[in-house]
Coordinates of C-alpha atoms in Angstrom, one line a residue:
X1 CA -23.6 -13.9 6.9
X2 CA -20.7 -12.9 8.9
X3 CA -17.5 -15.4 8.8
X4 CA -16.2 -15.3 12.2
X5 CA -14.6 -18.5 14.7
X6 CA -14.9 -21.1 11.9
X7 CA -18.4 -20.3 11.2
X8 CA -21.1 -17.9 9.4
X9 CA -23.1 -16.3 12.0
X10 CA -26.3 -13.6 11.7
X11 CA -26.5 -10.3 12.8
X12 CA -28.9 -11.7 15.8
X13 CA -26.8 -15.1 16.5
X14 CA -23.8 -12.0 17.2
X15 CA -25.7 -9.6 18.8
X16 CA -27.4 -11.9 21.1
X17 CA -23.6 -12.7 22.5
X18 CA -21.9 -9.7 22.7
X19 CA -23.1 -6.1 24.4
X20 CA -20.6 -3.6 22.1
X21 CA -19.7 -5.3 18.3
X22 CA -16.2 -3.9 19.1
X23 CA -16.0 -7.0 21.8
X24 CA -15.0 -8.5 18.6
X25 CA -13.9 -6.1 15.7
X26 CA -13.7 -2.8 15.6
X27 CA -11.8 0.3 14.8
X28 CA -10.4 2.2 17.8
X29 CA -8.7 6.0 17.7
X30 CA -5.8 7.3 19.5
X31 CA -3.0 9.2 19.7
X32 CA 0.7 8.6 20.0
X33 CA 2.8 10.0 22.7
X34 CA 6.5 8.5 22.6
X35 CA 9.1 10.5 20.9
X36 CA 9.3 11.6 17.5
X37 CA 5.7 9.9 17.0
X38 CA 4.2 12.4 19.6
X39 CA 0.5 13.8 18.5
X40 CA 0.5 11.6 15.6
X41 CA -3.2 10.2 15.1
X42 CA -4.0 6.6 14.7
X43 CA -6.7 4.3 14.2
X44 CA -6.5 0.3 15.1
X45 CA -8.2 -1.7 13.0
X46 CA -9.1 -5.4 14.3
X47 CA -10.9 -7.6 11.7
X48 CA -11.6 -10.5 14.4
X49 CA -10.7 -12.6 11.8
X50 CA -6.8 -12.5 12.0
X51 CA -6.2 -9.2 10.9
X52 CA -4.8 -5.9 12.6
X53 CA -3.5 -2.8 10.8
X54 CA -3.5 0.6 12.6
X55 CA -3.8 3.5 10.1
X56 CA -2.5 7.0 10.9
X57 CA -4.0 9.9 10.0
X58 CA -1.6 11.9 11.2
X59 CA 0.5 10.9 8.7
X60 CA -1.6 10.8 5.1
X61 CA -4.2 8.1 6.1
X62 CA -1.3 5.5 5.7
X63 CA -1.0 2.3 7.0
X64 CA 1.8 1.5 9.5
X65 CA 2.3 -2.0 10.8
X66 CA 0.0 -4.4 10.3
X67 CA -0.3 -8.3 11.0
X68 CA -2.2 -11.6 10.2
X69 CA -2.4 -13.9 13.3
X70 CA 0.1 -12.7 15.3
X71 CA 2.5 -12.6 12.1
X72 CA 4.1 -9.3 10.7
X73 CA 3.4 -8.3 7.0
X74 CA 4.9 -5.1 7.3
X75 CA 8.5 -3.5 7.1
X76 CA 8.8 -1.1 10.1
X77 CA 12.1 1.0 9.2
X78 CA 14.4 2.0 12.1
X79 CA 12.7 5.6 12.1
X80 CA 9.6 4.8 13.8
X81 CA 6.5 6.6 13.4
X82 CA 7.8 10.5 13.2
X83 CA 5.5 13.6 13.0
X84 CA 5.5 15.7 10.2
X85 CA 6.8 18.2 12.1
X86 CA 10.1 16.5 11.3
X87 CA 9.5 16.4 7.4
X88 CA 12.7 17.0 5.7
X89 CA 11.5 18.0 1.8
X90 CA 14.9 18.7 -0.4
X91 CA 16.9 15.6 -1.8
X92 CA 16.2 12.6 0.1
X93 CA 15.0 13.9 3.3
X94 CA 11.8 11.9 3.3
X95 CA 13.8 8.7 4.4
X96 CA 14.6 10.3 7.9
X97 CA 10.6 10.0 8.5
X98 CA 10.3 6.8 6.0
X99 CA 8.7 4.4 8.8
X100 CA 7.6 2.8 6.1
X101 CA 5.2 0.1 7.4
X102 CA 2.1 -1.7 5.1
X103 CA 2.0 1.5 3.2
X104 CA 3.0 4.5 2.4
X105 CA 1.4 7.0 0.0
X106 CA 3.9 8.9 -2.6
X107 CA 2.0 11.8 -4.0
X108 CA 0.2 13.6 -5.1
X109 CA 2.1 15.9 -7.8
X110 CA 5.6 14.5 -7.3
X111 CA 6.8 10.8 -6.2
X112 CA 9.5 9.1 -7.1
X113 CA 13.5 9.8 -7.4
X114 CA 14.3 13.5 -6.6
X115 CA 14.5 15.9 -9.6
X116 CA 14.1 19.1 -10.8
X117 CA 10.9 20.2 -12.9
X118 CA 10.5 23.7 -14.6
X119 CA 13.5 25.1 -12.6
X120 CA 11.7 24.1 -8.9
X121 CA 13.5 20.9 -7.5
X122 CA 11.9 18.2 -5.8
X123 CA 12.4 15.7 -3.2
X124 CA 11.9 11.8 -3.1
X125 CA 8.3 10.8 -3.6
X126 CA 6.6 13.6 -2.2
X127 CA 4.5 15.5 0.6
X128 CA 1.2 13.5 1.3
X129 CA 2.9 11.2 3.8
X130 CA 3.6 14.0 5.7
X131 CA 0.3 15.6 5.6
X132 CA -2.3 15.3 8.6
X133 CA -5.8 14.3 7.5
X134 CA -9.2 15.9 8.2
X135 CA -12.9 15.3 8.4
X136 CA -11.7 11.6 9.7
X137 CA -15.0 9.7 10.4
X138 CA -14.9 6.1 11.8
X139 CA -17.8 4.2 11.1
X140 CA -19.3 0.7 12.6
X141 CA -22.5 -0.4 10.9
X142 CA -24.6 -3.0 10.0
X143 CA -25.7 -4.3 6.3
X144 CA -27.7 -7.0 6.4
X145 CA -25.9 -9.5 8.4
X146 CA -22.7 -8.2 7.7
X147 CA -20.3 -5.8 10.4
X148 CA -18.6 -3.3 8.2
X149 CA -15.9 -1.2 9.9
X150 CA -14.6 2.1 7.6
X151 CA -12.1 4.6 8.7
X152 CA -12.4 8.0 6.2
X153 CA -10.4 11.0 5.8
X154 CA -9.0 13.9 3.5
X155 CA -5.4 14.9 2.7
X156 CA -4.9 18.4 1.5
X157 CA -2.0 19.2 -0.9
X158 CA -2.1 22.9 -1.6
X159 CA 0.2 25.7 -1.9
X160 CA -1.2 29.5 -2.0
X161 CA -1.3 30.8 -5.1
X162 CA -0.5 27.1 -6.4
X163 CA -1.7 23.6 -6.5
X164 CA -4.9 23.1 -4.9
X165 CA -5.7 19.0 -4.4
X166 CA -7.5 16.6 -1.6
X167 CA -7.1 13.2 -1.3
X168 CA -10.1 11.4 0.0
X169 CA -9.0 8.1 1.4
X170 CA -12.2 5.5 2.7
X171 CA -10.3 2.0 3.9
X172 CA -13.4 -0.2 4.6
X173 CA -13.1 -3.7 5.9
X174 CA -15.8 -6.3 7.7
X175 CA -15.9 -8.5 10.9
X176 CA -14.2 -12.0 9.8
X177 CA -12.2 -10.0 7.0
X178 CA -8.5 -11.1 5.5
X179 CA -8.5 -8.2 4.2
X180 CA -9.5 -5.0 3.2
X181 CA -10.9 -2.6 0.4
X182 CA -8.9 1.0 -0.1
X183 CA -10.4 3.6 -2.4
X184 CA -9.0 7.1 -2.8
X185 CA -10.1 9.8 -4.8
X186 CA -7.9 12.8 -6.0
X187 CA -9.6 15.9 -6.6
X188 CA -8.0 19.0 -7.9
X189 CA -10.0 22.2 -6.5
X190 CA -7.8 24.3 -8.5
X191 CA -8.6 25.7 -12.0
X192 CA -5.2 24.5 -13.9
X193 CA -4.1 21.2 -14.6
X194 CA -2.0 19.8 -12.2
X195 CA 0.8 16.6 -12.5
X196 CA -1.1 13.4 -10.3
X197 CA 1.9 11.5 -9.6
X198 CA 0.7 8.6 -7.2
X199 CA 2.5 5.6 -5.9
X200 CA 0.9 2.9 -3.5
X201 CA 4.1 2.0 -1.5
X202 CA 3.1 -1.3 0.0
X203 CA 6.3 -2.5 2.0
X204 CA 5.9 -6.5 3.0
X205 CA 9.0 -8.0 5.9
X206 CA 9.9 -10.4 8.0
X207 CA 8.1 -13.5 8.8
X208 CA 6.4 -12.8 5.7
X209 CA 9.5 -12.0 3.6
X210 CA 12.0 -14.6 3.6
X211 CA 13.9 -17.1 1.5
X212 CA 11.0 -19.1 -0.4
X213 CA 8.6 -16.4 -1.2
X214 CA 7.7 -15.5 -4.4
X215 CA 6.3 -12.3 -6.6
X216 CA 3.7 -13.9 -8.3
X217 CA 1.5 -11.9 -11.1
X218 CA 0.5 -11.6 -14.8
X219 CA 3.7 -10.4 -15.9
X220 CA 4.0 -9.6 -19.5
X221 CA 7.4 -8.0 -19.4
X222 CA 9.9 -7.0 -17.1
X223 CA 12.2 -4.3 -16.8
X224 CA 15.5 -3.0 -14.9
X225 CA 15.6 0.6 -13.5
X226 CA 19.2 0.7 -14.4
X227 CA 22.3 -1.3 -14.8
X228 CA 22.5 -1.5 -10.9
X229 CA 19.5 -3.6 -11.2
X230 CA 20.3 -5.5 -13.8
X231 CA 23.7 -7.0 -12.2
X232 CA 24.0 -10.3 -11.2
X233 CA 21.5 -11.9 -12.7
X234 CA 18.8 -9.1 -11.2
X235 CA 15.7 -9.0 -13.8
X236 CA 15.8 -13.0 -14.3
X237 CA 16.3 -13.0 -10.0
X238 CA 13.8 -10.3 -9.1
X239 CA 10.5 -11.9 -8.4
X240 CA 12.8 -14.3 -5.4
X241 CA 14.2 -13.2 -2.2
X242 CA 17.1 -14.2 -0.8
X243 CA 18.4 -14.1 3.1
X244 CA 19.6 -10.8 4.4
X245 CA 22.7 -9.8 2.2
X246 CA 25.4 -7.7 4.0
X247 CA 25.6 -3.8 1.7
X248 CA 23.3 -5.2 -0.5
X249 CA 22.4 -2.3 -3.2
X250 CA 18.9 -1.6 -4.0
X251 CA 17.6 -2.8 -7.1
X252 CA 14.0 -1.6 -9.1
X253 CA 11.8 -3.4 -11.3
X254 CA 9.1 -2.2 -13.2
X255 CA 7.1 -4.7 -14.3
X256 CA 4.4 -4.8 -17.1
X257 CA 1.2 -6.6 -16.1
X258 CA -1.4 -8.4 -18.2
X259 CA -5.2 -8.1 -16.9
X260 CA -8.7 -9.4 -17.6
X261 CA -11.6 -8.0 -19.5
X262 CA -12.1 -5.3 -17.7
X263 CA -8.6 -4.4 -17.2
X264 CA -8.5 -5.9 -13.2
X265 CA -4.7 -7.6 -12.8
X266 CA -3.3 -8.2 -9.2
X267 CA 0.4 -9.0 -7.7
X268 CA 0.9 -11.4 -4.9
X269 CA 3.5 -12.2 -2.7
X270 CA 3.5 -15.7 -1.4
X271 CA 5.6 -17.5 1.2
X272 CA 4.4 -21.2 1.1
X273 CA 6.4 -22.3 4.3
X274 CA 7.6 -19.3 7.0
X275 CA 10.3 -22.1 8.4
X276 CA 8.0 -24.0 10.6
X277 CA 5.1 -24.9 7.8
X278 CA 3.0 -22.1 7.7
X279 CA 1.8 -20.7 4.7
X280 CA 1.0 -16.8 4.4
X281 CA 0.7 -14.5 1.7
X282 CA -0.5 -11.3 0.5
X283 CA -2.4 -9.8 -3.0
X284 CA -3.1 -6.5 -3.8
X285 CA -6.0 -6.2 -6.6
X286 CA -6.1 -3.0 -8.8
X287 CA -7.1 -1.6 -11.9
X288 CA -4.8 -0.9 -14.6
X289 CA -7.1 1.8 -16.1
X290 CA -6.4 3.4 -12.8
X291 CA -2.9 2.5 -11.9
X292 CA -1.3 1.2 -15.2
X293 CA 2.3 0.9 -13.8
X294 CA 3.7 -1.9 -11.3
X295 CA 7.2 -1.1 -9.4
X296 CA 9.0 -3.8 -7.7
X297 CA 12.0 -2.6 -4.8
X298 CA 14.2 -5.1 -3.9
X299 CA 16.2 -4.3 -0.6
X300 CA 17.1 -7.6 1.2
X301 CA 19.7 -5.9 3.0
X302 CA 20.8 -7.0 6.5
X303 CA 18.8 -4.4 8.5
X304 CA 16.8 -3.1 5.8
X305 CA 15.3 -6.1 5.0
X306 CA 12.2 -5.4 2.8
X307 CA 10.0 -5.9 -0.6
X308 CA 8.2 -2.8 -2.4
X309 CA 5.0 -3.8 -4.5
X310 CA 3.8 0.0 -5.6
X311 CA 1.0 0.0 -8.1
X312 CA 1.3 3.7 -9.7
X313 CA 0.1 6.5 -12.5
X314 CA 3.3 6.3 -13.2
X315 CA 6.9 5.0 -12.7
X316 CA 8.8 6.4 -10.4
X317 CA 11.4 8.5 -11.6
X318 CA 10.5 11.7 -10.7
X319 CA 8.4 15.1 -12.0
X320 CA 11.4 16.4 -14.1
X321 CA 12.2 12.9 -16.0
X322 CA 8.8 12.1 -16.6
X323 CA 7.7 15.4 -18.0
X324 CA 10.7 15.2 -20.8
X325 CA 10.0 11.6 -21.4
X326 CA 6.3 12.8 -21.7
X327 CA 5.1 10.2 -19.6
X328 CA 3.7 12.7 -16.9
X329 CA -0.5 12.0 -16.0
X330 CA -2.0 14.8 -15.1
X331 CA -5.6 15.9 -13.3
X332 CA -7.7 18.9 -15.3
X333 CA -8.8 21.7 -13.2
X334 CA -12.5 21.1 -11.1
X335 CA -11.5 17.2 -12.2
X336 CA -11.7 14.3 -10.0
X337 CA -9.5 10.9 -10.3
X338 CA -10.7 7.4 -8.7
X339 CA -8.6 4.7 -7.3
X340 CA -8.9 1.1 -5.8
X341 CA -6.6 -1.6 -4.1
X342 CA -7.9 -4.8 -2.7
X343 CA -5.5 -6.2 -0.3
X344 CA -6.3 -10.1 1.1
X345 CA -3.9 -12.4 3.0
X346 CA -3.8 -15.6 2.0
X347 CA -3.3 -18.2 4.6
X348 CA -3.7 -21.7 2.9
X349 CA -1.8 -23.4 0.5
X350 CA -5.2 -24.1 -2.0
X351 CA -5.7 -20.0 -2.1
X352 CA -1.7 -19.5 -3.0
X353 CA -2.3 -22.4 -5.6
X354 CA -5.3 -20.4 -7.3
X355 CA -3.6 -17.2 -7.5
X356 CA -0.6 -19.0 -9.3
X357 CA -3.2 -20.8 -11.6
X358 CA -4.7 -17.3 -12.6
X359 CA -1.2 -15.2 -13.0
X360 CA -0.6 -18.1 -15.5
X361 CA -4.0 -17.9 -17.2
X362 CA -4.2 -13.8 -17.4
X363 CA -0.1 -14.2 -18.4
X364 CA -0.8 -16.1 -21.3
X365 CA -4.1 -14.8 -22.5

């Protein structure tokens, strides 16, 4: 049965009301045409049950603002939506198209901190943002008496004579939904192993974000980036937020996460009061055989006023550091890699008070 209004309702109750499902949910195409954002495609998504994301495959099947109710979750950075035909790859030139938004994708042979690996230097987190998709298919269909919506496309990373990789991204979701289902699958086409560097970097803001809310997860350990992030009190601070700080410095967490039996773990953020009683939070679900690494960015800055939750194959510190630390996961040739995110938004104070219950359990077991 579909949840919608308050209710569970059949395929015929729904059908019996409305002419076109998308009356009600539904995942609509277009294109941008404003400024820096011009020709970049997009998809809206509409749940009908409180949630709106739009997706962009013109920029890597990534997610740019999205909302629960009329209530941001997303940090939209002062770049807006920009094409990649204004990709800027050396040093840090990814942050003058860095919108941002629910996600971003860092991938898929290099993310993280700029570097240099085997005498070829590398930018920050990568080129599959920037990368338009192809093959997109929308889909609206019925199961049973449930209204499943799926947007579906494939991101190419290949250089000639070089790397040879797709990304396959299928975001599904379903009329009534608080959330949604993401599953990509990396395939390298090539026929030598390749690094598969891959960072999910979910960005959370304002109303969401605010004095109050909390990271909430299975954390086992926790661990500074560097001294920056250890100052003031930083690793036994990082899982709060405070108000917006004026040149506030960046700091990174990497945290180690604790999971059940089949190695499923999760990290939330939770705001139990947005200033005029609300409740709202968010939890991403993933799979540590998949993505065994959780990075936490911390930017409360006046301006730049965000939260980074980015599940990963690694942590972020670049090809060139991770390849002398031996830490660097890699894809064989003809080989094909799997991976999942749930994302939910919680909206009651009994939901947030489960997810605290089970960090605690899966914490201590």
């Amino acid at each position: 049965m579909a949840e919608f209004l308050g209710r569970n309702w059949s395929k015929t109750d729904l059908v019996s009301r409305v002419g076109d499902p998308r009356q009600i949910a539904g995942a609509i195409p277009f294109v941008l045409t404003d400024g820096k954002a011009e020709g970049v495609k997009a998809v809206k998504v509409d749940t009908g049950g409180g949630l709106e994301f739009t997706l962009l495959p013109g920029r890597g099947m990534d997610i740019a603002g999205a909302s629960f109710r009329g209530r941001a979750l997303s940090f939209l950075s002062a770049t807006g939506i920009t094409s990649p035909a204004y990709y800027e790859e050396p040093g840090l030139g990814f942050l003058r198209g860095f919108y941002a938004g629910l996600l971003t994708t860092c991938g898929i042979t290099n993310m993280g901190a700029p570097s240099v690996d085997q005498g070829q230097a590398f930018g920050i987190h990568g080129r599959v943002a920037n990368a338009g998709a192809e093959d997109l298919a929308i889909e609206h269909r019925w199961e049973g008496d449930e209204y499943l919506i799926s947007v579906k496309g494939v991101v190419r990373e290949a250089m000639a004579m070089f790397e040879n990789l797709t990304l396959t991204r299928h975001v599904e979701t379903r009329l009534g939904a608080r959330g949604f289902s993401l599953h990509d699958v990396v395939e390298n086409r090539g026929f030598r192993e390749e690094p598969l560097l891959m960072l999910y970097h979910f960005n959370f803001g304002f109303p969401l974000l605010g004095p109050g809310a909390r990271v909430v997860g299975p954390i086992a350990d926790t661990v500074a980036r560097d001294d920056q992030a250890r100052r003031d009190r930083g690793v036994e601070e990082a899982l709060e937020y405070p108000e917006p700080q004026p040149d506030y410095a960046e700091k990174v967490f990497f945290h180690a996460l604790r999971g059940d039996a089949r190695g499923r773990t999760f990290v939330a953020l939770l705001n139990r009061d947005l200033g005029d009683g609300t409740p709202l939070g968010v939890v991403l679900r993933f799979d540590l055989g998949q993505l065994p690494t959780l990075t936490q960015w911390k930017m409360p800055c006046q301006g730049f006023y965000v939260l980074g939750l980015e599940p990963g194959t690694a942590p972020p510190l670049g090809r060139g550091p991770l390849r002398e630390q031996g830490r660097m996961p890699t894809l064989a040739a003809q080989a094909s890699y799997p991976m999942h995110i749930e994302f939910e938004v919680l909206d009651t104070l009994e939901a947030m008070d489960q997810v605290e219950e089970e960090a605690a359990r899966l914490a201590g077991s």
